[in-house]
Coordinates of C-alpha atoms in Angstrom, one line a residue:
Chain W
X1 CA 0.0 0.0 0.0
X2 CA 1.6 3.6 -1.3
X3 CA 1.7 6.0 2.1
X4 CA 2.8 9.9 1.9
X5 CA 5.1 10.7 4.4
X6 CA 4.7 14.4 5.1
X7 CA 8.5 16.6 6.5
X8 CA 5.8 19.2 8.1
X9 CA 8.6 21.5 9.1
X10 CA 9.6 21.6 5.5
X11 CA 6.5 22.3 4.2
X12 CA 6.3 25.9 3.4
X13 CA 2.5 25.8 1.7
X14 CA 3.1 25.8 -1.7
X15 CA -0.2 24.1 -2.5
X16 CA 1.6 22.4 -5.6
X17 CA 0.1 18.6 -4.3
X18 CA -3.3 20.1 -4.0
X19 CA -3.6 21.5 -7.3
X20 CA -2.4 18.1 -8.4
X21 CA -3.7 15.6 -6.3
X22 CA -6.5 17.5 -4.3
X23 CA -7.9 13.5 -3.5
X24 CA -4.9 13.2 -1.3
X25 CA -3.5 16.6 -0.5
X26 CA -5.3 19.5 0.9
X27 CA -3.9 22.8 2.7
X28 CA -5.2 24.1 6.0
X29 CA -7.6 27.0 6.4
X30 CA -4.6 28.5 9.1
X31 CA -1.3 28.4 7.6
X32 CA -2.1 26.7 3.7
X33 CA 0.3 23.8 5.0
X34 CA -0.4 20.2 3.8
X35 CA -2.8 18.2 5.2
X36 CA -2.9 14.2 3.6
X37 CA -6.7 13.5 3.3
X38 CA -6.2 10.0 2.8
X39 CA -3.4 7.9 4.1
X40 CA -4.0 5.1 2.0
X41 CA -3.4 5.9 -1.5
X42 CA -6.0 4.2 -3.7
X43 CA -3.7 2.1 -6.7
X44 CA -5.4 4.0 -9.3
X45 CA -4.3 7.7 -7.4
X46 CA -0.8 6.2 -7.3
X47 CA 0.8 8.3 -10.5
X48 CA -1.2 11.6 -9.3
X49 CA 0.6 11.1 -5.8
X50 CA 3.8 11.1 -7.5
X51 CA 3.9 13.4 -9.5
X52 CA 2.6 15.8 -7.0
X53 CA 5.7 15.1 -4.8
X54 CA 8.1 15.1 -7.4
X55 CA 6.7 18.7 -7.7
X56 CA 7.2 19.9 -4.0
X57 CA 9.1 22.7 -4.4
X58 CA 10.8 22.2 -0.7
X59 CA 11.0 18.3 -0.7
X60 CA 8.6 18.1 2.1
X61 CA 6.8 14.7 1.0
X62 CA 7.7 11.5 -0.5
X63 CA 5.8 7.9 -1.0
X64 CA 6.3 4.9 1.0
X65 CA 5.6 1.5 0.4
X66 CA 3.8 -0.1 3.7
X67 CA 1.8 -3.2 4.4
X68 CA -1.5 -2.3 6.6
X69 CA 0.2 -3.1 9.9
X70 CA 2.9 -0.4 9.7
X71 CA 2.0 2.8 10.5
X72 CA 4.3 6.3 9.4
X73 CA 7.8 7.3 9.9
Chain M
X1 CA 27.2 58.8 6.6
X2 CA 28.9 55.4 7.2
X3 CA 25.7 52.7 6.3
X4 CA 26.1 50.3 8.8
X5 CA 25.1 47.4 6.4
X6 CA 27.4 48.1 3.7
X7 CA 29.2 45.5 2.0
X8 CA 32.8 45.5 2.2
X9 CA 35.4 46.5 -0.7
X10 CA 35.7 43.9 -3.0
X11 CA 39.4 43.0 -1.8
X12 CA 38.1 39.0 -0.8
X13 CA 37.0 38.8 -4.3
X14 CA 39.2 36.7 -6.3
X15 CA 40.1 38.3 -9.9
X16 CA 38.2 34.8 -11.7
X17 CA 35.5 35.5 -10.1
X18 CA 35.2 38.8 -11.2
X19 CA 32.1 39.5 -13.8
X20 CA 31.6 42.8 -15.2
X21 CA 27.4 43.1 -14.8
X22 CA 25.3 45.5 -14.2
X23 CA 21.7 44.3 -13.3
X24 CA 19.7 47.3 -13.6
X25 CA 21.1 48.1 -17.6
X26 CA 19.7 46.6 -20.3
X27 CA 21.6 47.4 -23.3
X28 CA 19.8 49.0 -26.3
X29 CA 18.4 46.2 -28.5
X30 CA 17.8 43.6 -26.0
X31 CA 13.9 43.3 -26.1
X32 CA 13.7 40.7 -23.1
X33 CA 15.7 42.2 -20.1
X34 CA 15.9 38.4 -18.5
X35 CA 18.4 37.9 -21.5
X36 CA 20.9 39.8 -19.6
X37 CA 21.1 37.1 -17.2
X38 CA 20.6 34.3 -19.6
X39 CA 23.9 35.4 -21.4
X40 CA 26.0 35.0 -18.9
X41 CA 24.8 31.7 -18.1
X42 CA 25.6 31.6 -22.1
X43 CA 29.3 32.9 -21.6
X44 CA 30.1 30.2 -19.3
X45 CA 30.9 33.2 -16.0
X46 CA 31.6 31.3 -12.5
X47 CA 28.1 29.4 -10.7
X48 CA 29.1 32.5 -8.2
X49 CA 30.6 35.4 -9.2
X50 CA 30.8 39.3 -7.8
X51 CA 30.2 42.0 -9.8
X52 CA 31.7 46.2 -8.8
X53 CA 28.4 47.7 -10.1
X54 CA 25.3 48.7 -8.1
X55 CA 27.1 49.0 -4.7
X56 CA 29.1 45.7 -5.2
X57 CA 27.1 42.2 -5.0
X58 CA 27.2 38.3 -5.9
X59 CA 25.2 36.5 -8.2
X60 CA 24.4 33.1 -7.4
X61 CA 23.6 31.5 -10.8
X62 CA 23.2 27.5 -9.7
X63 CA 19.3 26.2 -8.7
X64 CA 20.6 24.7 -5.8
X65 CA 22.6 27.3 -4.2
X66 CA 19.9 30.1 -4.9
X67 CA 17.8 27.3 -2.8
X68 CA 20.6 27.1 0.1
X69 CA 20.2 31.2 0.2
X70 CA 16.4 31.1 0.1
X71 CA 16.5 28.3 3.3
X72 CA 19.5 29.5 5.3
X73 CA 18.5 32.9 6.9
X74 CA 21.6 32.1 9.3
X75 CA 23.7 32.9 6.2
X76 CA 21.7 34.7 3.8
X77 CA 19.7 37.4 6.0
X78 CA 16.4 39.0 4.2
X79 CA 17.2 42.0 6.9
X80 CA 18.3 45.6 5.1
X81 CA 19.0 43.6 1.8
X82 CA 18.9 46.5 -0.8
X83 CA 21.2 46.9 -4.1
X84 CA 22.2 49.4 -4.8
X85 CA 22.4 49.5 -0.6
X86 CA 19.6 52.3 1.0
X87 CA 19.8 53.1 5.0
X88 CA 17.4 53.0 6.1
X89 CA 15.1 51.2 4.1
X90 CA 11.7 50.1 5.5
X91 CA 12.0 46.8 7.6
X92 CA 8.8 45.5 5.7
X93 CA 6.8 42.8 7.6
X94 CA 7.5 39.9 7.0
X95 CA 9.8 40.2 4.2
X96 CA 12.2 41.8 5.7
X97 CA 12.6 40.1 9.1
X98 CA 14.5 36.6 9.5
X99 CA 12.7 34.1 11.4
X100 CA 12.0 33.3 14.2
X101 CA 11.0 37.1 14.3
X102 CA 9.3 37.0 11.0
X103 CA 6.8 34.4 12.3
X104 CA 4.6 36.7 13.9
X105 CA 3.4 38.6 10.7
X106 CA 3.8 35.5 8.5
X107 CA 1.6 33.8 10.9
X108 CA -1.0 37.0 10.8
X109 CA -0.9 37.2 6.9
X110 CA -0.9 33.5 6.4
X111 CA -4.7 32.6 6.8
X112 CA -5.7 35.4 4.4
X113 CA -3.7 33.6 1.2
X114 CA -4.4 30.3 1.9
X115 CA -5.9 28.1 -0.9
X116 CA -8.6 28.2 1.3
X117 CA -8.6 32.2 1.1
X118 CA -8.7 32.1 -2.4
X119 CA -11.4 30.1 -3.8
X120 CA -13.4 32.2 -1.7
X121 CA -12.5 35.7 -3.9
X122 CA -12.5 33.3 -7.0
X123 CA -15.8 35.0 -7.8
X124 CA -14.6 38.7 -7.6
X125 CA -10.8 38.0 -9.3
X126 CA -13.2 36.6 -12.4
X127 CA -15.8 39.0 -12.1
X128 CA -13.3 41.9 -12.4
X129 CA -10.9 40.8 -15.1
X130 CA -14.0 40.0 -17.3
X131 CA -15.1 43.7 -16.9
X132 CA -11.6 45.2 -17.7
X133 CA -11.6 42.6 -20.9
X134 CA -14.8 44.0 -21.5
X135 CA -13.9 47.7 -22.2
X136 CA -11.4 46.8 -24.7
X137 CA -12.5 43.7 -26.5
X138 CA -15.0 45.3 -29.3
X139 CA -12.0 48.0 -30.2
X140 CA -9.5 45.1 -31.6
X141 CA -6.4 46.4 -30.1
X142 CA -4.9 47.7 -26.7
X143 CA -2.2 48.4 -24.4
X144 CA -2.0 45.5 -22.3
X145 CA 0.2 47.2 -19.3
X146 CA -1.9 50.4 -18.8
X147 CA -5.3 48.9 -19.9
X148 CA -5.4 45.8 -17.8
X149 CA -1.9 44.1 -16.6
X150 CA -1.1 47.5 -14.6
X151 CA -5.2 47.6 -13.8
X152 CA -6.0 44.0 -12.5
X153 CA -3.7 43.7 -9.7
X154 CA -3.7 47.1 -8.3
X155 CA -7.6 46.6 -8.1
X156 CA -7.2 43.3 -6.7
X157 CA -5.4 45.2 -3.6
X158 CA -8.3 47.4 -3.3
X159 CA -10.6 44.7 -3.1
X160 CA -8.6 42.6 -0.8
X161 CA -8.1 46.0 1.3
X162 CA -11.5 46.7 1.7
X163 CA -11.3 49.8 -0.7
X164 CA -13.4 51.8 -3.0
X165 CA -13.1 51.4 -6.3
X166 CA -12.7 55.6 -6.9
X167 CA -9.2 55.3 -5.8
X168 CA -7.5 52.8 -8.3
X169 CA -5.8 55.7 -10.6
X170 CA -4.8 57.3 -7.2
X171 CA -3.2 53.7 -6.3
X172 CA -1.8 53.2 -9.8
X173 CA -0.3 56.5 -9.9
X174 CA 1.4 55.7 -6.2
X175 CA 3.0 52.4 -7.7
X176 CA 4.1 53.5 -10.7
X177 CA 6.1 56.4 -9.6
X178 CA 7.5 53.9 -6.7
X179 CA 8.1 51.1 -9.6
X180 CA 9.6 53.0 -12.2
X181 CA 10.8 57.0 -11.0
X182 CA 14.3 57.4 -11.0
X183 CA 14.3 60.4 -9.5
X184 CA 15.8 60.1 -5.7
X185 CA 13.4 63.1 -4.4
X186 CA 10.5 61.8 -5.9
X187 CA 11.1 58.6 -5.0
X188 CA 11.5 59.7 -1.3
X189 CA 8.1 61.9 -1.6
X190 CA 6.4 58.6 -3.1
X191 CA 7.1 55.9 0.1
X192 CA 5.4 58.8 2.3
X193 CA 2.7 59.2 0.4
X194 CA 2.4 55.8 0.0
X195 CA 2.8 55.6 4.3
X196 CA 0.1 58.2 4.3
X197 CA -2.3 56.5 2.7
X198 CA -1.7 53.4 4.8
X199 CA -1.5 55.3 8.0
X200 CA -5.3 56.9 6.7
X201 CA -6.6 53.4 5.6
X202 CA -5.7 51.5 9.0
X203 CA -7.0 54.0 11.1
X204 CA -9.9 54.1 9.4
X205 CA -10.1 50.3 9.4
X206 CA -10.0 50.4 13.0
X207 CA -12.7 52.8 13.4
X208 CA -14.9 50.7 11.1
X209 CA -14.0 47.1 11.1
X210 CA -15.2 45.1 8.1
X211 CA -14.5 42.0 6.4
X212 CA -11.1 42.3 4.5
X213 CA -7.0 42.0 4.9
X214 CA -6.6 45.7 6.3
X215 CA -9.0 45.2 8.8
X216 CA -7.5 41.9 9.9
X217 CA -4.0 43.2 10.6
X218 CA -4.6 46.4 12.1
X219 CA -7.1 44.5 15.0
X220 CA -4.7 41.4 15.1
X221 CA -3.3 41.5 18.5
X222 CA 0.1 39.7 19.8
X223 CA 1.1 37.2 22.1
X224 CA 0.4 39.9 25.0
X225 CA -3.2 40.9 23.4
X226 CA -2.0 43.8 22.7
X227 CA -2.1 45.7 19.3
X228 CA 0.9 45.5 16.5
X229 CA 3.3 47.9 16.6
X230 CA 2.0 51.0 14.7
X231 CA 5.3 50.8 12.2
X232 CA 4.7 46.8 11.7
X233 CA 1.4 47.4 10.9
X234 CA 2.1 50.2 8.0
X235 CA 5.4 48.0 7.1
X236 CA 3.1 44.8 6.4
X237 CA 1.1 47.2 4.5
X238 CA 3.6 48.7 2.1
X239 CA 4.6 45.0 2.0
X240 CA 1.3 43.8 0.5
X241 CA 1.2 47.4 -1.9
X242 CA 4.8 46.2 -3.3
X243 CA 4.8 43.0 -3.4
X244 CA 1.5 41.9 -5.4
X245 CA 1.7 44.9 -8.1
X246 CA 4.6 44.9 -10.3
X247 CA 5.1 41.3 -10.2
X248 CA 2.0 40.3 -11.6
X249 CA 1.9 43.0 -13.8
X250 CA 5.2 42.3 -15.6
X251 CA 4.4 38.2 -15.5
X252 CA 1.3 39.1 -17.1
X253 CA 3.2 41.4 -19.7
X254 CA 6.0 38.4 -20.3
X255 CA 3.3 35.8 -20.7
X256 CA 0.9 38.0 -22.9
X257 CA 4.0 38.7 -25.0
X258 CA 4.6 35.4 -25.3
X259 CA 1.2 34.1 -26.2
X260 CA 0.7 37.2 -28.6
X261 CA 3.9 35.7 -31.0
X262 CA 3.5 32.0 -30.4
X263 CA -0.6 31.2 -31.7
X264 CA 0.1 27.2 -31.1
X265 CA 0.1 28.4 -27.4
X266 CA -3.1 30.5 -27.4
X267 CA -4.6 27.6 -29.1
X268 CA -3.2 25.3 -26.6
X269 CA -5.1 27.2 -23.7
X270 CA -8.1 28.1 -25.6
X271 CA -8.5 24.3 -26.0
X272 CA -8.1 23.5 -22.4
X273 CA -10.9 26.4 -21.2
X274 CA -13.0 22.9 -19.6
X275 CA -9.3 21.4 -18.6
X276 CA -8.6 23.7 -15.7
X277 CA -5.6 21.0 -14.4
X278 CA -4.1 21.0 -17.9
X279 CA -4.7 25.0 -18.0
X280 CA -2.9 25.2 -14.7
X281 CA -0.1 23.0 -15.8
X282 CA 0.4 25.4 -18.9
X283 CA 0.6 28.3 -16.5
X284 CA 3.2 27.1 -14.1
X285 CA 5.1 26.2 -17.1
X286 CA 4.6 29.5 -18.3
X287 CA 5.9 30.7 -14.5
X288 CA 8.7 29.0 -14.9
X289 CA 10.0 30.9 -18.2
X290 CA 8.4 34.1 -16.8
X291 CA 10.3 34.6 -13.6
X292 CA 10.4 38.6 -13.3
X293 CA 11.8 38.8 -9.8
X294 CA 15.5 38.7 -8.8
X295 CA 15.6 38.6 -4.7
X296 CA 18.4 40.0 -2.6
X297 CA 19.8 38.9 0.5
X298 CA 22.4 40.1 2.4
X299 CA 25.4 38.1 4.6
X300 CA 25.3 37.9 7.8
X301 CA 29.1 37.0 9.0
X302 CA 32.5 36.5 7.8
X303 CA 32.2 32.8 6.1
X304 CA 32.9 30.5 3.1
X305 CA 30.3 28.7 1.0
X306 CA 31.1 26.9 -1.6
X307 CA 34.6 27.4 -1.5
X308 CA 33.8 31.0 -1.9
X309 CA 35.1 34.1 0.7
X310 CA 31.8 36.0 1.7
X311 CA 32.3 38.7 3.9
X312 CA 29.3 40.2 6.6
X313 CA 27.5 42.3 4.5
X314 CA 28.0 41.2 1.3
X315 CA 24.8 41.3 -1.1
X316 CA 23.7 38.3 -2.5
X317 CA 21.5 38.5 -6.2
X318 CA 19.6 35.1 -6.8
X319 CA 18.0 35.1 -10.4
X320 CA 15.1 32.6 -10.8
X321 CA 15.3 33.0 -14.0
X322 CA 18.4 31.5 -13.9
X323 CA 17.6 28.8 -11.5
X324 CA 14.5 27.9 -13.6
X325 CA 16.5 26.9 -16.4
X326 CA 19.2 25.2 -14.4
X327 CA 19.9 22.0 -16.9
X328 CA 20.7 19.7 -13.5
X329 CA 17.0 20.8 -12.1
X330 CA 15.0 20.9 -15.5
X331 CA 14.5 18.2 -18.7
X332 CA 15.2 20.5 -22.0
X333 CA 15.4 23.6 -19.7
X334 CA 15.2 26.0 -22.7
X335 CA 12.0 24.7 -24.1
X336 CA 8.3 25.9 -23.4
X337 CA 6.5 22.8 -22.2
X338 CA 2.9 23.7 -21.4
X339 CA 2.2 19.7 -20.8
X340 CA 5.9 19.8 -18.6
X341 CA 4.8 17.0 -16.0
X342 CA 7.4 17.8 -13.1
X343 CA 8.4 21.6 -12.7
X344 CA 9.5 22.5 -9.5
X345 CA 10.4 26.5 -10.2
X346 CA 11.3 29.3 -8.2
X347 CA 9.5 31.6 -9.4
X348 CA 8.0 32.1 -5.6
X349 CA 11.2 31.6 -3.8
X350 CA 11.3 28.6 -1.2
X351 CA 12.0 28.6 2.7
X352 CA 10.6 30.3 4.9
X353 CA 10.2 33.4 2.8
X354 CA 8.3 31.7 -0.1
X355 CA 5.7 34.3 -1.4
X356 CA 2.7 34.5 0.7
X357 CA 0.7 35.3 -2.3
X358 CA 2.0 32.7 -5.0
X359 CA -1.5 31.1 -4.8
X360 CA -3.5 34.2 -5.0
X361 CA -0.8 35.6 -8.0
X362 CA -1.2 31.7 -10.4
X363 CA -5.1 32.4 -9.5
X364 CA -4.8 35.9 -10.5
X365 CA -3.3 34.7 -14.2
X366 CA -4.9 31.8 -14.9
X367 CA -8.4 33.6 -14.1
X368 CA -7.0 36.6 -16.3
X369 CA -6.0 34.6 -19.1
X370 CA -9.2 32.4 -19.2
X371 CA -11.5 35.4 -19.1
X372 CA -9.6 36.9 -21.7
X373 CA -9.7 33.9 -24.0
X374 CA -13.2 33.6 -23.8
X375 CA -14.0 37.6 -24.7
X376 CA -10.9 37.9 -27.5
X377 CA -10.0 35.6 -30.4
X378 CA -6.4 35.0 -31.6
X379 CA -4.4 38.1 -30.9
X380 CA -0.9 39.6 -31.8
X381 CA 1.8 42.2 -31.3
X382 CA 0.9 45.7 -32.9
X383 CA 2.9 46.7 -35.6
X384 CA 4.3 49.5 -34.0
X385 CA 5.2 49.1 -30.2
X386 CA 6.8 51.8 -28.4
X387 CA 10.5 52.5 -27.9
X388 CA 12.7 52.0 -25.2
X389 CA 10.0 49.8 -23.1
X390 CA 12.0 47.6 -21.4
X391 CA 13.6 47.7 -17.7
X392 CA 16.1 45.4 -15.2
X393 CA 16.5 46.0 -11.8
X394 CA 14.5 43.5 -9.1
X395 CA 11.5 43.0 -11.0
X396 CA 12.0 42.5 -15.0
X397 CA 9.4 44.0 -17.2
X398 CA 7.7 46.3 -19.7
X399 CA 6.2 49.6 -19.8
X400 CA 4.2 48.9 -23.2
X401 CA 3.0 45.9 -24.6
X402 CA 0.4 47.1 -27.6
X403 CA -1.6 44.1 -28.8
X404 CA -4.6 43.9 -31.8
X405 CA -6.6 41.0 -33.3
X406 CA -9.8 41.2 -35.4
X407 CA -13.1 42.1 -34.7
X408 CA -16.2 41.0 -36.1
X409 CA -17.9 43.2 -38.2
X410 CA -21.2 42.6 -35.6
X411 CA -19.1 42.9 -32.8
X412 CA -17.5 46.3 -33.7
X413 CA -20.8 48.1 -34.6
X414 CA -22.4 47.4 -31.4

């Protein structure tokens, strides 16, 4: 199962991964920092996700593979 | 007067690294000033060199060092940063405070420009570029600075500061002479009547609280509950006046130019009007190419980077331009790619100081450029377009931009 992993303190708010994956990504209301909608990324969002955080201008996210039992870094 | 953030004689300068350049002068003939920077990528100069003109600075010229500068406020302060160097020049909130500092007022702004913010004045930025369009369309030609580049955004301040409509030539005329005078006395006479109008607008804000960005930071309160500090507030204002004008104006102009000699690319966006992802990936691309702003920062201690001797006080030019066509960053750097999948451009800075309005300014374009595809068919440059229109300096740009297309015979009669 693709994860994101999230760097919060690198995340500077962009909203690149919105605009590109908004089924996964979305900003707060507070600061417009990234906020992952869904932590299970559905096989057929899989490209979207990646290309969204190959477009993170501050290298804040990145994909991980993880079976169901393992949580986050 | 000694300045107390001047840099230091060039004597730690190595002669190799030594470019003649001066950033502000773009040589007769040139028609796009980013060129200037683009040749000396083309002449093969040093990744970072130092250049004697404009008070003395260095250009960093690589993607990722113009990244280290933006994230490293220990090195690369954003605190009295001017070239040529000015004392004292308005500590501008945020801007122009490192963090941790520059929290506080990032922190205030940051809710107001949100994506969040945005869709919510998504209504009004269409609503008002479709009127400017409007006044021009049935005539087949017009200057796209004056008529609606130098227009849109300077209204968009008014509406996100909670003012009337009356004073947008008033506003205009305020940026304009702060964007492009020359002249050192009226330049002076400009920022205070600029800090006048502020000064008049928050206090009337704080009178009579409504629903809009002035309003917000003039009643914010800090950590203590007590009010801003009178300067911050006007600072953060002056911010938001500088900041949002010229540099969508002069995108706008780039990308208009752009589209105006290159039809395939109009027709690329006219047939992606119902794509708004594949719209928005045009546009980024088109940020990318377009990136009008150069940033300054300025050293903060005696150190090396790079190999390279920097001395406290040293001024640092970063070029996005550059760093947007940095070959090691960007597949076929040089080529427009309004389909480019993965485009990770600086054109809004990175770290901490990443422009607070990058959302609003894409919106801002992309709304722009679909209203005015809708209301105008294919469109060109005018034949005659006037001399002597193009300027350097911090933000890259235009003064004129005169565009025509054809009108229908209906359509010109009404």
């Amino acid at each position: 199962m693709m994860r994101v992993i999230v760097n919060h303190s690198l995340c500077q708010g962009h909203a690149r991964c919105e605009d590109l994956c908004p089924e996964v990504f979305a900003t707060d209301a507070v600061e417009g920092k990234v906020v992952i909608v869904q932590d299970e990324v559905p096989a057929a969002l899989e490209d979207k996700v990646r290309l969204a955080v190959r477009n993170c201008p501050e290298g804040a996210l990145r994909v991980a593979r993880s079976g169901p039992a393992e949580g986050a870094e | 007067m000694t300045l107390m953030f001047q840099p230091s004689p060039p004597d730690h300068v190595p002669a190799d690294r030594m470019v003649d350049f001066d950033m502000f002068h773009i040589p007769d003939g040139v028609s796009d000033p980013a060129e200037i920077w683009h040749d000396l990528v083309r002449r093969g100069v040093p990744d970072i060199f130092y250049t004697p003109h404009n008070g003395g600075h260095w250009v960093f010229l690589r993607y990722e060092d113009i990244v280290d500068a933006y994230r490293d406020h220990t090195v690369f302060s954003t605190y009295q940063t001017p070239v040529p160097p000015i004392e004292p020049f308005p500590v501008v909130q945020p801007q122009g405070v490192d963090p941790p500092a520059h929290n506080v007022f990032r922190r205030l702004l940051a809710p107001m420009f949100t994506p969040t913010a945005v869709r919510g004045m998504m209504d009004e930025l269409e609503r008002r570029a479709a009127e400017l369009i409007e006044g021009f369309a049935a005539r087949g030609e017009c200057d796209f600075i004056t008529e609606f580049a130098e227009r849109y955004p300077t209204g968009t301040f008014l509406y996100l500061f909670g003012l009337p409509e009356e004073r947008l030539d008033e506003f205009l005329a305020l940026a304009n002479t702060f964007f492009r005078s020359t002249d050192p006395a009226a330049r002076a006479r400009n920022i205070g009547e600029i800090y006048a109008v502020l000064d008049q607008l928050f206090r009337e804000k704080e009178r009579n609280p409504s629903n809009d960005i002035a309003t917000q930071i003039v009643m914010a309160r800090d950590e203590n509950g007590a009010q801003h500090s009178w300067e911050d507030i006007l600072n953060c204002g002056f911010l938001l006046f500088v900041a949002g004008l010229d540099t969508v104006t002069n995108t706008m102009a780039y990308i208009w130019r752009y589209l105006a000699t290159t039809p395939a690319a109009q027709k690329h966006f006219r047939d992606r009007l119902d794509d708004p992802d594949g719209f928005l990936r045009g546009i980024e691309e088109l940020m990318r190419i377009n990136a009008v702003s150069n940033l300054f920062r300025r050293v903060t201690h005696d150190c090396e980077y790079r190999g390279v001797q920097f001395r406290r006080n040293d001024r640092v030019v970063l070029p996005n331009t550059v760093a947007n066509r940095d070959p090691r960053v960007f597949k076929a750097p040089q080529v427009i790619d309004l389909d480019r999948k993965v485009n990770v451009h600086l054109t809004f800075g990175v770290g901490p100081h990443r422009c607070i309005g990058s959302v609003l300014a894409k919106r801002e374009v992309m709304v722009s450029l679909q209203q005015w595809l809708r209301r105008i068919p294919e469109f060109s440059l005018a034949d005659e377009q006037p001399a002597g229109s193009v300027f350097g300096g911090s933000v890259m740009g235009f003064t004129a931009l005169r565009l025509r297309w054809e009108v229908a015979a209906r359509q010109a009669a009404a």
